[in-house]
mmCIF file of C-alpha atoms in Angstrom:
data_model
loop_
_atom_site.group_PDB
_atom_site.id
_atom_site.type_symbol
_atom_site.label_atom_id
_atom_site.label_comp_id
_atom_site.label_asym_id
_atom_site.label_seq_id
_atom_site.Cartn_x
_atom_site.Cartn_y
_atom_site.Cartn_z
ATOM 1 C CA UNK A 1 218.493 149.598 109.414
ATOM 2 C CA UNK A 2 214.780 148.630 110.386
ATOM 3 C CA UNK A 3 213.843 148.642 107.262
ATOM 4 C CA UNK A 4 216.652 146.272 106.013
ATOM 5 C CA UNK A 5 216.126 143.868 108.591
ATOM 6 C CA UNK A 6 212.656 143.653 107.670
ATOM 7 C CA UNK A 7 213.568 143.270 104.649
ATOM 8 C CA UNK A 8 216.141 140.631 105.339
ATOM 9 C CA UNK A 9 212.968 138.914 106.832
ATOM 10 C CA UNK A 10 210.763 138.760 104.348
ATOM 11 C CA UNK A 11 213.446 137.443 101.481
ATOM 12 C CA UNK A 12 213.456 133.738 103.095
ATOM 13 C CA UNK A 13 209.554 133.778 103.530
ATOM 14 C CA UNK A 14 207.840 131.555 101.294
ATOM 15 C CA UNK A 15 204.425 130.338 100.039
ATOM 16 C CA UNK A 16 202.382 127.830 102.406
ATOM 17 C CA UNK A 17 202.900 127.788 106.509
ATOM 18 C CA UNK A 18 206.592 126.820 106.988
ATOM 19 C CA UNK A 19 209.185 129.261 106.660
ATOM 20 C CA UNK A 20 211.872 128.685 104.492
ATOM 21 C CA UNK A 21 214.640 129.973 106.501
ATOM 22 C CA UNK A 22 213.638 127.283 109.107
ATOM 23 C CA UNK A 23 215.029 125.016 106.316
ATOM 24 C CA UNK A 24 217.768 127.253 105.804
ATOM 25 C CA UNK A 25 219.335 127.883 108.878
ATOM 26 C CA UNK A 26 219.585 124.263 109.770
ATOM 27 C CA UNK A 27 222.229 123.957 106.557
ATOM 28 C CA UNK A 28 224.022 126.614 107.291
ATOM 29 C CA UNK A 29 224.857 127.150 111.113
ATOM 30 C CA UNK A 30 227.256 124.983 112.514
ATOM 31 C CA UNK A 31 225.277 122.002 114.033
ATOM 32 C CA UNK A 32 225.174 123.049 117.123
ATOM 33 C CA UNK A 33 222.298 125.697 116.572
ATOM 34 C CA UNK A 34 224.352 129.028 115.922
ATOM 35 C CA UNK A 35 225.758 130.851 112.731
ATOM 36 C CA UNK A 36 228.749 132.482 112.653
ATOM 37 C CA UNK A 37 229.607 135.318 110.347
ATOM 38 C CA UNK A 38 230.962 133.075 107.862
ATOM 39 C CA UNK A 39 228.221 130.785 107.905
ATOM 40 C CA UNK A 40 226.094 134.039 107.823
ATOM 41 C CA UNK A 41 228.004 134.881 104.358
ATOM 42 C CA UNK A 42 227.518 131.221 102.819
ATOM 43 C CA UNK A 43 223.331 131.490 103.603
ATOM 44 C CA UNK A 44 223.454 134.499 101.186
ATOM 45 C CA UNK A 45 225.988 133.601 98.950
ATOM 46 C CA UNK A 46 225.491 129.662 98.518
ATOM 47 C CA UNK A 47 221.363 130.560 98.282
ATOM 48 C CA UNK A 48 221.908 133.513 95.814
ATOM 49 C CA UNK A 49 225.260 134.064 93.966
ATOM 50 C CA UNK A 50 224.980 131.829 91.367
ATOM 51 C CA UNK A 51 228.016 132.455 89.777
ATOM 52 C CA UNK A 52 230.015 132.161 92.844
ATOM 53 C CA UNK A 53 232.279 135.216 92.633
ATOM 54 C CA UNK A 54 231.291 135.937 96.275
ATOM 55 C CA UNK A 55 229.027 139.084 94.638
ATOM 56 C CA UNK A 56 224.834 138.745 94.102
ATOM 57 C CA UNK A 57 223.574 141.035 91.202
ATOM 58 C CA UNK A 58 220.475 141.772 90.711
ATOM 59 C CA UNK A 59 219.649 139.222 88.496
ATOM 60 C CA UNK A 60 221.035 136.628 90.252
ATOM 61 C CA UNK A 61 218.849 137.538 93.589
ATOM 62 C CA UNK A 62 215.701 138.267 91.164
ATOM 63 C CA UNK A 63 216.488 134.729 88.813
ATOM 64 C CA UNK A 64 216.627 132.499 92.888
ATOM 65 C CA UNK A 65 213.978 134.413 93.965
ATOM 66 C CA UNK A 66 211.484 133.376 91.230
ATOM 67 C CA UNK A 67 213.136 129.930 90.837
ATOM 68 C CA UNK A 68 211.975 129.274 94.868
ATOM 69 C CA UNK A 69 209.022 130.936 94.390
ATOM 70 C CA UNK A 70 209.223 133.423 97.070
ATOM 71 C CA UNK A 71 206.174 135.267 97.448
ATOM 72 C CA UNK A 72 205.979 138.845 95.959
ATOM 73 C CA UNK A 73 208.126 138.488 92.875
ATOM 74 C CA UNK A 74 207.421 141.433 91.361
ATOM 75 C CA UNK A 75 209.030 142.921 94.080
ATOM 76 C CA UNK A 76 212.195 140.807 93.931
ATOM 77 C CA UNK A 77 214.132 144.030 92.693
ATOM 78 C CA UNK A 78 213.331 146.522 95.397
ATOM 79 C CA UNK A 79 213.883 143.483 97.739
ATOM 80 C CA UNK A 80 217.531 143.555 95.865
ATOM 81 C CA UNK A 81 217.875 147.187 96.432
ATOM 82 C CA UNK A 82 217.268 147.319 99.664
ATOM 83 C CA UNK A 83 219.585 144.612 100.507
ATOM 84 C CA UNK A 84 222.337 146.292 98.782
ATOM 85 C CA UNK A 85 223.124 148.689 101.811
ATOM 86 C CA UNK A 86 226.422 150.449 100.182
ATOM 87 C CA UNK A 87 224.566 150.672 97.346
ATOM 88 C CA UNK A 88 227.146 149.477 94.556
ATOM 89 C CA UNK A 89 224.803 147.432 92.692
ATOM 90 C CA UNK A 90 225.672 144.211 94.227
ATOM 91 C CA UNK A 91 225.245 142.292 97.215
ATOM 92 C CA UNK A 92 228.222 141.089 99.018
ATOM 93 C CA UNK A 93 230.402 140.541 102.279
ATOM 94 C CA UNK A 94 230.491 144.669 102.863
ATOM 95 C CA UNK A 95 226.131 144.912 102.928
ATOM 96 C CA UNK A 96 226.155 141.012 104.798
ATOM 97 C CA UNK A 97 228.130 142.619 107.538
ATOM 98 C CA UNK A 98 226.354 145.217 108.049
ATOM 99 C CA UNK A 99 223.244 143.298 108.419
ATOM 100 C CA UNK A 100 224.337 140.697 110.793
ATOM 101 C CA UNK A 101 224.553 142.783 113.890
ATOM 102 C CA UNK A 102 220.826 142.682 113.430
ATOM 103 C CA UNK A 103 220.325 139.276 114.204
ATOM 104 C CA UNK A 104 223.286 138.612 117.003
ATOM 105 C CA UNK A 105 220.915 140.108 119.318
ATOM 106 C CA UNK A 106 222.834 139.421 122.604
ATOM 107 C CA UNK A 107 226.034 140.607 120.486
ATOM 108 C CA UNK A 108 227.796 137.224 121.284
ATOM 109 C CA UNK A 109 229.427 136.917 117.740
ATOM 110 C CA UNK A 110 226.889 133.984 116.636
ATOM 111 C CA UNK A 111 223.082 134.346 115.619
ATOM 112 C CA UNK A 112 221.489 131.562 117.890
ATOM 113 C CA UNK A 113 218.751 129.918 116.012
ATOM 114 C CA UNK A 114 216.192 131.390 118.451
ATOM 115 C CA UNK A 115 217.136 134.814 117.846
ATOM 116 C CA UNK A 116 217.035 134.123 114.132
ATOM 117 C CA UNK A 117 213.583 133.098 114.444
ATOM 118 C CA UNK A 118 212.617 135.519 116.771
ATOM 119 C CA UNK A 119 214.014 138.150 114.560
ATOM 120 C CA UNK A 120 212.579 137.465 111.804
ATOM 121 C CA UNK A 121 209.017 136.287 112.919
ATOM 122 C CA UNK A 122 208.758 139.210 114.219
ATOM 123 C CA UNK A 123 209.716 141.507 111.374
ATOM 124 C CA UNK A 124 207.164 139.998 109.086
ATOM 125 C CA UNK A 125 204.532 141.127 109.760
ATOM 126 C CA UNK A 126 206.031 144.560 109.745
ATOM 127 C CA UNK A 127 207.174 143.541 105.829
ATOM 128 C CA UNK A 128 203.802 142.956 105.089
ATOM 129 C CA UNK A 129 202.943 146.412 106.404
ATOM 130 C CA UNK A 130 205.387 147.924 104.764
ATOM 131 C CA UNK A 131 205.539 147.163 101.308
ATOM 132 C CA UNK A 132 201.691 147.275 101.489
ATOM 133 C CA UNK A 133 201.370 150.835 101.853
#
C-alpha cells in the first residue's frame, strides 16, 4: 500500500516549485477544504478518463500525463500499473477506493486538505527514492 501511496504522490507532481495537486484539490473538494469519496473519484476521473466511462486505461493516464507534462514520462506506464491495484488493466472506482483510506488519515470519511498535503509532501521524496533505484 506504501508503495501506491507514494505513487499516488508523485502522479500530481509537476515541473517547477508548485505542486500541481495544490491546484487540484482546490477544484475538487467541496469548498470548505475537504474531499469526500466522490469528490476523491472526480480528481481521478475528471483529470484522467478522457472518455468518461468512469474507467482510465492506460493510454488515457499515459496521453494526460504527457499532455501536463508531469515529470518522468517515460515512466507514465509503471505509474499506471501501479495505480491499478486489482490489476484489471484499468483504473477505476474499485483501485480509487482502495487508495483513499490512505489519505483520510484521522479516518473521518473526508481527506482534509492538510492531510492531503501532508500526505503527499511527504511521500515524495520517498518516490524519488524509489523509482531511482
Amino acid at each position: 500500500m506504501f508503495r501506491l501511496a507514494a505513487l499516488f504522490a508523485f502522479l500530481c507532481m509537476v515541473s517547477g516549485n508548485t505542486p500541481a495537486y495544490e491546484t487540484l484539490f482546490e477544484r475538487y473538494d467541496n469548498a470548505q477544504g475537504a474531499m469526500s469519496k466522490p469528490e476523491f473519484h472526480n480528481f481521478w476521473l475528471m483529470s484522467f478518463d478522457s472518455n468518461h466511462d468512469s474507467r482510465i486505461t492506460a493510454k488515457e493516464f499515459r496521453d494526460h500525463w504527457i499532455s501536463n507534462r508531469l515529470p518522468h514520462t517515460d515512466h507514465a506506464l509503471l505509474f499506471f500499473i501501479e495505480m491499478d491495484v486489482n490489476h484489471d488493466t484499468v483504473i477505476d472506482i474499485t483501485d480509487l477506493d482502495k487508495l483513499y483510506p490512505l489519505f483520510d488519515k484521522n479516518e473521518d470519511g473526508f481527506i482534509e486538505n492538510d492531510e492531503f498535503y501532508a500526505v503527499w509532501d511527504a511521500l515524495f521524496e520517498d518516490v524519488l527514492d524509489l523509482h531511482s533505484s
